[in-house]
Coordinates of C-alpha atoms and ligand atoms in Angstrom, one line a residue:
M1 CA 4.2 16.9 23.2
P2 CA 3.0 15.1 19.8
R3 CA 5.7 12.8 18.9
I4 CA 5.9 11.3 15.3
L5 CA 7.7 8.2 14.0
V6 CA 8.5 8.3 10.3
S7 CA 9.8 4.8 9.7
D8 CA 9.8 4.8 6.0
K9 CA 11.2 7.2 3.8
I10 CA 8.6 10.0 2.5
S11 CA 9.5 13.2 0.7
D12 CA 10.9 16.0 2.0
E13 CA 7.7 18.4 1.7
G14 CA 5.8 15.8 3.9
L15 CA 8.2 15.9 6.5
A16 CA 8.4 19.7 6.6
I17 CA 4.5 19.7 7.1
L18 CA 4.7 17.5 9.8
R19 CA 7.5 19.5 11.6
S20 CA 5.4 22.3 11.3
G21 CA 2.4 20.7 12.4
G22 CA 2.7 22.7 15.8
P23 CA 5.4 24.3 18.1
D24 CA 5.7 21.3 20.1
F25 CA 5.7 18.7 17.3
E26 CA 8.7 16.4 17.4
V27 CA 9.3 14.3 14.4
V28 CA 11.8 11.2 14.4
C29 CA 12.8 9.5 11.1
D30 CA 14.2 6.0 11.3
F31 CA 13.6 4.4 8.0
E32 CA 15.9 1.6 8.6
I33 CA 14.1 0.6 11.9
T34 CA 13.8 -3.0 12.3
P35 CA 10.5 -4.8 13.4
E36 CA 12.2 -5.6 16.8
D37 CA 13.2 -2.3 17.5
L38 CA 9.8 -0.8 16.4
V39 CA 7.9 -2.9 18.8
R40 CA 10.6 -1.5 21.4
K41 CA 10.4 2.2 20.5
I42 CA 6.7 2.6 19.2
G43 CA 5.3 3.2 22.9
D44 CA 7.0 6.5 22.9
F45 CA 4.8 7.9 20.1
D46 CA 1.4 9.3 19.1
A47 CA 1.7 8.7 15.5
L48 CA 3.7 6.3 12.8
V49 CA 3.9 7.5 9.1
I50 CA 4.8 4.2 7.1
R51 CA 5.0 3.3 3.3
S52 CA 5.1 -0.2 2.4
R53 CA 8.3 -1.5 3.9
T54 CA 7.1 -1.0 7.5
T55 CA 4.6 -3.5 8.5
A56 CA 2.3 -2.2 11.5
T57 CA 1.8 -5.6 13.4
K58 CA -0.8 -6.4 16.4
E59 CA 2.4 -6.3 18.5
V60 CA 3.4 -3.2 17.2
I61 CA 0.2 -1.6 17.9
E62 CA -0.4 -3.1 21.3
A63 CA 2.7 -1.9 22.3
G64 CA 2.2 1.7 21.1
R65 CA 0.7 2.6 24.4
R66 CA 0.1 6.5 23.2
L67 CA 0.0 5.7 19.6
K68 CA -3.3 7.4 18.1
V69 CA -2.8 7.3 14.3
I70 CA -0.8 5.3 11.8
G71 CA -0.8 6.7 8.2
R72 CA 0.3 5.3 5.4
A73 CA 1.6 7.4 2.3
G74 CA -0.2 5.3 -0.3
V75 CA -3.2 3.3 -0.9
G76 CA -2.3 -0.3 0.3
L77 CA -3.0 -1.2 3.7
D78 CA -2.0 -4.7 3.5
N79 CA 1.0 -4.0 6.0
V80 CA -1.7 -2.8 8.6
D81 CA -3.3 -5.0 11.1
I82 CA -6.7 -3.0 11.0
A83 CA -8.4 -5.2 13.3
A84 CA -5.8 -4.8 16.1
A85 CA -5.7 -1.0 15.3
T86 CA -9.5 -0.8 15.6
R87 CA -9.4 -2.6 19.0
C88 CA -6.8 -0.4 20.3
G89 CA -8.5 2.6 19.3
V90 CA -5.9 3.5 16.7
I91 CA -6.9 5.6 13.4
V92 CA -5.6 4.1 10.4
M93 CA -5.3 6.1 7.3
N94 CA -4.3 6.2 3.8
T95 CA -3.6 8.7 1.2
P96 CA -6.1 6.8 -1.7
E97 CA -5.4 9.8 -4.4
G98 CA -2.0 10.7 -4.5
N99 CA -0.7 8.0 -6.7
T100 CA -3.7 7.4 -8.3
V101 CA -2.6 9.0 -12.3
S102 CA 0.9 7.8 -11.8
T103 CA 0.0 4.0 -11.3
A104 CA -2.5 4.1 -14.0
E105 CA 0.0 5.7 -16.2
H106 CA 2.5 2.9 -15.4
A107 CA -0.6 0.2 -16.2
C108 CA -0.7 2.0 -19.5
A109 CA 3.1 2.3 -20.1
L110 CA 3.4 -1.7 -19.3
M111 CA 0.3 -2.3 -21.8
I112 CA 2.2 -0.1 -24.9
A113 CA 5.4 -1.6 -23.9
L114 CA 3.7 -5.3 -24.2
A115 CA 2.2 -4.3 -27.7
K116 CA 5.3 -3.2 -29.0
N117 CA 7.7 -5.8 -27.2
L118 CA 9.7 -3.0 -26.2
A119 CA 11.4 -4.8 -23.4
E120 CA 12.8 -7.6 -25.6
T121 CA 13.6 -5.3 -28.7
T122 CA 15.7 -3.3 -26.1
A123 CA 17.5 -6.4 -24.7
S124 CA 18.2 -7.5 -28.3
M125 CA 19.3 -4.0 -29.1
R126 CA 21.8 -4.4 -26.2
A127 CA 23.2 -7.4 -27.3
G128 CA 24.2 -5.8 -30.5
K129 CA 21.9 -7.2 -32.7
W130 CA 19.1 -5.5 -35.2
E131 CA 16.2 -8.3 -35.2
K132 CA 13.6 -6.2 -37.3
K133 CA 11.8 -9.6 -38.5
R134 CA 12.0 -11.1 -35.3
F135 CA 9.7 -8.7 -33.3
K136 CA 6.0 -7.8 -34.7
G137 CA 4.0 -5.8 -32.4
T138 CA 0.1 -5.5 -32.4
E139 CA -2.1 -2.4 -32.6
L140 CA -4.2 -1.4 -29.3
R141 CA -6.9 0.5 -31.7
G142 CA -10.0 -2.1 -32.3
K143 CA -8.5 -4.4 -29.5
V144 CA -10.7 -5.4 -26.5
L145 CA -9.4 -4.2 -22.8
G146 CA -10.9 -6.0 -19.8
V147 CA -10.4 -4.0 -16.8
I148 CA -11.1 -5.9 -13.8
G149 CA -11.5 -3.1 -10.7
L150 CA -13.1 -0.1 -12.2
G151 CA -12.0 2.1 -9.3
R152 CA -9.7 5.2 -9.2
I153 CA -7.0 3.8 -11.3
G154 CA -9.0 1.3 -13.3
T155 CA -11.2 3.9 -14.5
I156 CA -8.1 6.0 -15.7
V157 CA -6.6 3.1 -17.7
A158 CA -10.0 2.6 -19.2
R159 CA -10.2 6.4 -20.4
R160 CA -6.5 6.4 -21.7
M161 CA -7.0 3.4 -23.6
Q162 CA -10.2 4.4 -25.0
A163 CA -7.8 7.2 -26.6
F164 CA -6.2 4.6 -28.4
G165 CA -9.1 3.0 -30.0
M166 CA -9.9 0.1 -27.6
S167 CA -13.0 -1.0 -26.4
V168 CA -13.5 -2.0 -22.7
L169 CA -15.0 -4.5 -20.9
A170 CA -14.9 -3.8 -17.0
Y171 CA -15.9 -6.0 -13.8
D172 CA -16.5 -4.4 -10.7
P173 CA -18.8 -6.0 -8.4
F174 CA -19.4 -2.8 -6.2
K175 CA -20.3 -0.6 -9.2
T176 CA -23.8 -0.3 -11.0
P177 CA -23.7 -1.4 -14.6
E178 CA -24.9 2.2 -15.2
A179 CA -21.7 3.4 -13.7
I180 CA -19.8 1.3 -15.6
A181 CA -21.6 2.3 -18.7
N182 CA -21.3 5.9 -18.1
E183 CA -17.4 5.3 -18.3
D184 CA -18.2 4.0 -21.9
C185 CA -17.5 0.6 -20.7
T186 CA -19.3 -2.6 -21.1
P187 CA -20.0 -4.2 -18.1
A188 CA -18.7 -7.8 -18.1
T189 CA -18.0 -10.6 -15.6
V190 CA -14.7 -12.1 -15.1
D191 CA -15.2 -14.9 -17.0
E192 CA -16.6 -13.0 -20.1
I193 CA -13.5 -10.8 -19.7
V194 CA -11.2 -13.6 -19.6
A195 CA -12.9 -15.4 -22.8
Q196 CA -13.1 -12.1 -24.8
A197 CA -10.1 -9.6 -24.0
D198 CA -7.1 -9.3 -25.6
F199 CA -5.5 -7.3 -22.9
I200 CA -6.5 -7.8 -19.4
T201 CA -5.4 -5.5 -16.6
L202 CA -5.8 -5.9 -12.7
H203 CA -6.8 -2.9 -10.7
T204 CA -8.5 -4.2 -7.4
P205 CA -7.5 -4.5 -3.9
K206 CA -6.3 -7.8 -2.6
T207 CA -9.1 -9.5 -0.8
P208 CA -10.1 -13.0 -0.1
E209 CA -12.4 -12.7 -2.9
T210 CA -9.4 -11.4 -5.5
A211 CA -6.6 -13.5 -4.1
N212 CA -5.9 -15.8 -6.8
L213 CA -8.6 -14.1 -9.4
I214 CA -6.3 -15.0 -12.3
S215 CA -6.1 -18.7 -11.4
A216 CA -4.3 -21.3 -13.6
E217 CA -7.8 -22.2 -14.6
R218 CA -8.5 -18.7 -16.0
I219 CA -5.5 -18.3 -17.6
A220 CA -6.1 -21.6 -19.6
K221 CA -9.2 -19.9 -20.8
M222 CA -7.7 -16.3 -21.7
K223 CA -7.9 -15.9 -25.7
R224 CA -4.6 -17.2 -27.7
G225 CA -2.1 -14.4 -27.9
A226 CA -3.7 -12.2 -25.1
R227 CA -1.4 -10.3 -22.7
L228 CA -1.9 -9.5 -18.8
I229 CA -1.1 -6.5 -16.8
N230 CA -0.9 -6.7 -12.9
C231 CA -0.4 -3.3 -11.1
A232 CA -2.3 -4.1 -8.2
R233 CA -1.1 -6.5 -5.8
G234 CA 0.6 -9.8 -5.9
G235 CA -1.4 -12.8 -5.3
L236 CA -3.9 -11.6 -7.7
V237 CA -2.3 -14.1 -10.3
D238 CA -1.2 -17.4 -10.4
E239 CA 2.5 -16.5 -11.4
V240 CA 3.7 -20.0 -12.2
A241 CA 0.4 -20.8 -14.3
L242 CA 1.2 -17.3 -15.9
A243 CA 4.9 -18.1 -16.9
K244 CA 3.9 -21.3 -18.3
A245 CA 1.4 -20.3 -20.5
L246 CA 3.9 -17.4 -21.6
E247 CA 6.5 -20.1 -22.4
G248 CA 3.9 -22.6 -24.1
G249 CA 3.0 -19.7 -26.3
H250 CA -0.9 -19.5 -25.0
L251 CA -0.2 -15.8 -24.0
A252 CA 1.6 -13.3 -26.1
G253 CA 3.0 -11.5 -23.0
A254 CA 2.4 -10.1 -19.6
A255 CA 3.6 -7.1 -17.5
L256 CA 4.0 -7.3 -13.9
D257 CA 4.7 -4.2 -11.5
V258 CA 3.8 -6.4 -8.3
F259 CA 4.6 -10.0 -7.4
N260 CA 3.2 -12.8 -4.8
E261 CA 6.8 -12.4 -3.1
E262 CA 8.5 -8.9 -3.4
P263 CA 11.0 -9.0 -4.7
P264 CA 10.5 -12.4 -6.5
P265 CA 13.1 -15.0 -5.7
A266 CA 15.9 -15.3 -8.1
D267 CA 14.6 -18.5 -9.6
H268 CA 11.2 -17.2 -10.2
P269 CA 10.0 -18.8 -13.5
I270 CA 8.9 -15.5 -14.8
L271 CA 12.3 -13.8 -14.7
K272 CA 13.7 -16.0 -17.1
L273 CA 10.9 -15.3 -20.0
G274 CA 11.5 -12.6 -22.8
N275 CA 7.9 -11.7 -23.5
V276 CA 7.4 -10.0 -20.2
V277 CA 7.9 -6.4 -18.7
L278 CA 8.6 -6.2 -15.1
S279 CA 9.1 -3.4 -12.7
P280 CA 9.9 -3.6 -9.0
H281 CA 6.6 -2.2 -7.9
L282 CA 7.1 1.0 -9.2
G283 CA 3.5 2.2 -10.1
A284 CA 3.5 5.2 -7.5
A285 CA 7.2 5.6 -7.7
T286 CA 7.1 9.4 -9.6
A287 CA 8.2 12.6 -8.0
E288 CA 5.0 13.8 -8.3
A289 CA 3.2 11.1 -6.7
Q290 CA 5.6 10.6 -3.9
E291 CA 5.1 14.3 -2.9
M292 CA 1.5 14.3 -3.1
V293 CA 1.3 11.0 -0.8
A294 CA 3.6 12.5 1.3
S295 CA 2.1 15.7 1.9
D296 CA -1.6 14.1 1.9
V297 CA -0.4 11.6 4.9
A298 CA 1.7 14.5 6.7
K299 CA -1.6 16.7 6.7
Q300 CA -3.9 14.0 7.6
I301 CA -1.7 13.3 10.3
V302 CA -1.5 17.0 11.9
D303 CA -5.2 17.2 11.6
A304 CA -5.7 13.9 13.4
L305 CA -3.4 15.2 16.1
T306 CA -4.6 18.4 16.5
G307 CA -8.2 17.6 16.8
G308 CA -9.1 18.7 12.7
P309 CA -10.8 16.9 10.7
V310 CA -10.3 13.1 10.3
I311 CA -9.9 12.2 6.4
N312 CA -8.9 8.8 4.5
A313 CA -9.5 6.9 7.6
V314 CA -10.3 3.2 7.0
N315 CA -11.6 2.7 10.6
Y316 CA -13.0 6.2 11.6
P317 CA -16.0 7.8 9.9
S318 CA -14.6 10.6 7.9
V319 CA -16.5 13.6 8.3
D320 CA -16.4 16.2 5.2
P321 CA -14.4 19.5 6.7
A322 CA -17.3 21.4 4.7
I323 CA -20.0 20.2 6.7
L324 CA -18.1 20.0 9.7
P325 CA -19.3 23.1 11.4
R326 CA -22.9 22.3 11.0
I327 CA -22.7 18.7 12.2
S328 CA -20.1 19.3 15.3
P329 CA -23.0 20.5 17.4
F330 CA -24.9 17.5 17.0
M331 CA -21.8 15.3 17.7
E332 CA -21.2 17.1 20.9
L333 CA -24.6 17.1 21.9
A334 CA -25.0 13.2 21.3
E335 CA -21.7 12.8 23.4
H336 CA -23.3 14.9 26.3
L337 CA -26.7 12.9 26.1
G338 CA -24.6 9.6 26.3
T339 CA -23.0 10.6 29.1
A340 CA -26.2 11.8 31.1
L341 CA -28.0 8.6 30.0
S342 CA -25.0 6.2 31.3
Q343 CA -25.4 8.0 34.8
L344 CA -29.2 7.6 34.8
I345 CA -28.7 3.7 34.8
E346 CA -27.8 0.9 37.3
G347 CA -27.0 -2.7 35.7
A348 CA -26.3 -4.4 32.9
V349 CA -27.2 -2.8 29.4
K350 CA -29.0 -5.0 26.7
E351 CA -29.6 -2.3 24.0
L352 CA -28.4 1.0 23.3
R353 CA -30.4 2.7 20.4
V354 CA -29.6 6.2 18.8
T355 CA -32.1 7.7 16.9
C356 CA -31.4 10.6 14.5
A357 CA -34.7 12.5 13.1
G358 CA -35.5 15.3 11.3
D359 CA -33.0 17.8 9.4
V360 CA -29.7 16.0 11.2
T361 CA -30.5 13.1 8.9
E362 CA -28.8 15.2 6.1
F363 CA -25.4 14.6 7.5
P364 CA -23.4 11.4 7.8
T365 CA -25.2 10.3 11.1
K366 CA -22.6 7.6 11.7
A367 CA -20.3 10.2 13.3
I368 CA -23.2 11.3 15.8
T369 CA -24.0 7.9 16.7
L370 CA -20.3 6.9 17.7
K371 CA -20.1 10.3 19.6
A372 CA -23.1 8.9 21.4
I373 CA -21.7 5.6 22.0
R374 CA -18.6 7.5 23.3
G375 CA -20.3 9.3 25.9
F376 CA -22.1 6.3 27.1
L377 CA -18.8 4.5 27.6
K378 CA -16.3 6.7 28.7
R379 CA -17.3 7.2 32.4
T380 CA -17.3 3.3 32.7
T381 CA -13.8 2.4 31.2
D382 CA -10.3 3.7 31.4
V383 CA -9.7 2.7 27.6
T384 CA -9.6 6.1 25.7
V385 CA -13.0 5.7 23.9
N386 CA -12.8 7.1 20.3
F387 CA -14.6 6.8 16.9
V388 CA -12.7 3.7 16.1
N389 CA -12.8 1.6 19.0
A390 CA -16.3 2.8 20.6
I391 CA -18.5 0.0 18.6
P392 CA -16.0 -2.7 19.4
L393 CA -16.0 -1.7 23.2
V394 CA -19.7 -1.2 23.6
E395 CA -20.4 -4.8 21.8
A396 CA -17.7 -6.4 24.1
R397 CA -20.1 -5.8 26.8
G398 CA -22.9 -7.8 25.0
V399 CA -24.6 -4.4 24.3
K400 CA -26.5 -4.3 20.9
V401 CA -26.2 -1.1 19.5
V402 CA -29.2 -0.3 17.1
T403 CA -29.2 3.1 14.7
L404 CA -32.0 4.6 13.1
N405 CA -32.5 7.6 11.2
E406 CA -36.3 9.0 10.5
P407 CA -36.5 11.9 8.2
N408 CA -39.1 13.7 10.5
A409 CA -38.6 14.7 14.1
P410 CA -41.7 15.2 16.3
T411 CA -41.6 19.3 17.5
F412 CA -38.1 19.9 17.0
D413 CA -36.4 20.7 13.4
S414 CA -33.5 17.8 14.3
L415 CA -34.2 15.4 17.1
I416 CA -31.3 13.1 18.7
T417 CA -32.8 10.0 21.1
L418 CA -30.6 7.9 22.7
D419 CA -32.7 4.9 24.3
V420 CA -31.2 2.2 26.4
T421 CA -32.8 -1.1 27.5
L422 CA -31.3 -3.1 30.7
A423 CA -31.2 -6.5 31.3
D424 CA -33.8 -6.4 33.7
G425 CA -36.4 -5.2 30.7
S426 CA -36.4 -1.7 32.3
S427 CA -35.5 1.4 29.7
R428 CA -34.7 5.0 29.9
R429 CA -34.6 7.8 27.0
I430 CA -32.9 10.9 26.5
A431 CA -33.3 13.4 23.9
G432 CA -31.7 16.6 22.8
T433 CA -31.8 19.3 20.0
I434 CA -29.7 22.3 18.7
F435 CA -31.5 25.3 19.2
G436 CA -30.4 28.3 16.8
Q437 CA -27.0 27.2 15.3
R438 CA -25.1 26.0 18.1
E439 CA -27.0 25.8 21.4
P440 CA -27.4 22.0 22.7
R441 CA -30.5 21.4 24.9
I442 CA -31.8 18.4 26.5
V443 CA -35.5 18.4 25.9
Q444 CA -36.7 15.0 26.7
L445 CA -36.1 12.6 29.8
D446 CA -38.2 9.6 30.0
G447 CA -40.9 10.8 27.7
Q448 CA -41.0 14.2 29.9
R449 CA -40.8 17.4 28.2
I450 CA -37.5 19.2 29.5
D451 CA -35.3 22.2 28.5
A452 CA -31.9 22.0 30.2
S453 CA -28.3 23.0 28.7
P454 CA -26.2 19.3 28.9
E455 CA -23.0 20.7 30.1
G456 CA -21.4 21.1 33.7
T457 CA -23.2 19.9 36.8
L458 CA -27.2 19.1 36.6
I459 CA -29.3 17.9 39.7
L460 CA -32.0 16.0 38.5
I461 CA -34.6 16.0 41.1
T462 CA -38.3 14.2 40.7
N463 CA -40.9 15.7 43.3
R464 CA -44.5 16.0 44.0
D465 CA -45.8 18.6 42.4
V466 CA -46.8 20.9 45.1
P467 CA -45.7 24.5 45.9
G468 CA -42.3 25.1 48.0
V469 CA -40.1 22.4 46.5
V470 CA -38.1 24.8 44.3
G471 CA -37.3 27.1 47.3
S472 CA -36.5 24.5 49.9
V473 CA -33.8 23.1 47.3
G474 CA -32.3 26.6 46.5
M475 CA -32.3 27.3 50.5
T476 CA -29.9 23.9 50.5
L477 CA -28.1 24.7 47.8
A478 CA -27.3 28.6 49.2
K479 CA -26.5 26.7 52.6
H480 CA -23.7 24.9 51.3
Q481 CA -22.4 27.8 49.4
I482 CA -23.4 26.1 45.8
N483 CA -24.3 28.5 43.2
I484 CA -27.1 27.9 40.7
A485 CA -26.5 28.5 37.3
Q486 CA -29.9 27.5 35.7
M487 CA -32.8 25.9 37.0
N488 CA -35.7 24.3 34.6
L489 CA -39.0 22.9 35.8
G490 CA -41.0 20.2 33.8
V491 CA -44.2 18.7 34.8
D492 CA -44.9 14.9 33.7
D493 CA -48.1 14.3 31.3
A494 CA -50.5 13.4 34.4
G495 CA -49.3 16.6 36.4
R496 CA -48.4 14.9 39.6
R497 CA -44.6 14.7 39.6
A498 CA -42.3 17.1 38.3
L499 CA -38.9 17.3 37.0
L500 CA -36.5 20.0 38.8
I501 CA -33.3 20.3 36.6
V502 CA -30.4 22.4 38.6
K503 CA -27.4 23.1 37.2
I504 CA -24.8 24.3 39.4
D505 CA -21.4 25.5 39.6
G506 CA -19.0 22.9 40.7
Q507 CA -20.3 19.4 42.1
A508 CA -22.7 18.6 45.3
A509 CA -21.0 16.5 47.9
P510 CA -23.3 13.2 48.4
S511 CA -24.2 14.8 51.7
V512 CA -26.0 17.7 50.0
L513 CA -27.6 15.3 47.6
G514 CA -28.9 13.3 50.8
E515 CA -30.1 16.6 52.5
I516 CA -32.0 17.5 49.1
G517 CA -33.3 14.0 49.4
A518 CA -34.8 14.5 52.5
L519 CA -36.9 17.3 52.2
P520 CA -40.7 17.0 52.0
N521 CA -42.0 15.9 48.7
I522 CA -38.8 14.9 47.1
L523 CA -38.8 11.6 45.5
S524 CA -35.5 11.2 44.0
V525 CA -31.9 13.0 43.5
Q526 CA -29.2 12.3 40.8
Q527 CA -26.5 14.4 40.2
L528 CA -25.3 14.2 36.4
A529 CA -21.4 15.4 35.5
L530 CA -21.6 16.1 32.0
Ligands
NAD1 P1 -9.9 1.8 -5.6 O1 -10.7 1.1 -4.2 O2 -10.2 3.1 -6.1 O3 -10.4 0.6 -6.6 C1 -10.4 -0.6 -6.4 C2 -11.9 -1.2 -7.0 O4 -11.8 -2.7 -6.9 C3 -13.1 -0.7 -6.3 O5 -13.7 0.2 -7.4 C4 -13.8 -1.8 -6.0 O6 -15.0 -1.6 -6.2 C5 -13.1 -2.9 -6.9 N1 -13.1 -4.4 -6.1 C6 -13.2 -4.6 -4.9 N2 -13.4 -6.1 -4.5 C7 -13.4 -6.3 -6.4 C8 -13.7 -7.6 -6.8 N3 -13.7 -8.7 -5.8 N4 -13.5 -7.5 -7.9 C9 -13.6 -6.7 -8.9 N5 -13.7 -5.4 -8.3 C10 -13.1 -5.2 -7.1 O7 -8.6 1.5 -5.6 P2 -7.3 2.1 -6.6 O8 -6.8 3.1 -5.9 O9 -8.2 2.2 -8.0 O10 -6.3 0.7 -6.2 C11 -6.6 -0.2 -7.0 C12 -5.2 -1.3 -6.5 O11 -4.1 -0.9 -7.1 C13 -5.1 -1.8 -5.2 O12 -4.9 -3.0 -4.7 C14 -3.9 -1.0 -4.8 O13 -3.3 -1.1 -3.5 C15 -3.1 -0.9 -6.2 N6 -2.2 -0.1 -6.4 C16 -0.9 -0.3 -6.6 C17 0.1 0.8 -6.8 C18 1.5 0.3 -7.2 O14 2.5 0.9 -7.1 N7 1.2 -0.6 -8.4 C19 -0.1 2.0 -6.4 C20 -1.2 2.6 -5.9 C21 -2.5 1.4 -6.0
MLT2 C1 0.2 1.7 -2.7 O1 -0.2 0.9 -2.2 O2 0.2 2.9 -2.7 C2 1.2 1.5 -3.7 O3 1.5 -0.2 -3.8 C3 2.6 2.2 -3.6 C4 3.4 2.0 -2.4 O4 3.4 0.8 -2.0 O5 3.7 2.9 -1.9

């Protein structure tokens, strides 16, 4: 029975989706849970739903013995230890779309309020004054806006403010100058923006590169009378230097929705200034955005717990639901090939190479590779291997993972090949394809052409290519009441050795395998459970 803990308040729509996720879904809401209680209780849950109040620390994640997924209703994941989650095989997902417009509108609203001094004029009138001469605003038309981080929110802010007649300079190191120009923005460096912009708005995540991006030095270099808006994350701006620049008159105003420390301490210098507009991290706090992020996270969690498509996971390859039916057979095939290969080898592994060739390379092959690794590992560990921890687990064993995509596949439309190199320098290879729409086949073993269905129990027998072997193997299995479901024979290129693959119902006991091994002309016998 999947149990879901919702530890931050999300909208009723989201809760309803979680509750109707399945007949046996149990949803527990504890919006006030303390960090200590969370560590104590999380072991009973399969999923954790959070916003920004809860911090999913390493301790929480490690205590989550059955935890499969953490869903954040919102964007920022600075309150989740993603590395710990990845190590423990826990999917971490957010809802990047739901609050984009709300937050962009918030940034625009702050910018307009700053230009027209609306916070100060409201305070002045509340104090019973009518100070028409004291306040003179500025037009946005014709001004230069600097957008730092031209992602989802930054792009909407740029578009909205262009409608006010602003020209936009944009910095985003992960966007090409063409992509920036396509938004009618001029690509610029941070320092160019700092030197030229009348308004600067920040829309980057907080990373080691963006922490203190608007430093004291950069604030000093901003245009006299410029204004700064931060609706992204606290820590991007040196708030003390900002307060000084506002107080000294170098900057005309600043608007902050996010702070280094939330809430900021009562003696924070920014709180004492008049020419600021402040909101307590409310960018996403609209009814529409909260409904959307809650519904999105709930649907994503239900899908993740019921084997549906996993989307918006930051540590798991997302597969577009539209292509899932076509890529799934290849993913399953890759897992079976990995499981088969792991049983063909003995000894330490140096390298595992996964090659996707032909038509299959049109798909995101990372999901196929991870399935191959999962198959390769799953019989050798009691940790649940999933898309999240497959690579860290295999690398922790000193195995180098190499992935290759080749546009052309020899002989087949698509071919997935797994090569393993052992520490003693020996290697083994297995390859498979999909016949028709969904029929998986192993088509190569160590360079030998074969044709076997990669499911159930297979007995691989190498033998001298002489008459009578197939009959004697069949008789031995029949003697032990073992039914043969399928039998395929391959001959190596030199034509001296044959590979007999017998698919049986159930499993053969080691004594039966020993009996087959002792038959005349048999060179080796191995049973694979797929
Ligand atoms: P996004 O991922 O769509 O955009 C972020 C952009 O920043 C990307 O285009 C990325 O390339 C760029 N970027 C990354 N590193 C950069 C760097 N060193 N310099 C410049 N640009 C860099 O994210 P988004 O949805 O647009 O969100 C932007 C920010 O807003 C995030 O920090 C998010 O947490 C925050 N946010 C705040 C609120 C709020 O309530 N105030 C709500 C939603 C999002
Ligand atoms: C986010 O990251 O989505 C925003 O900061 C809003 C929130 O914290 O919910």
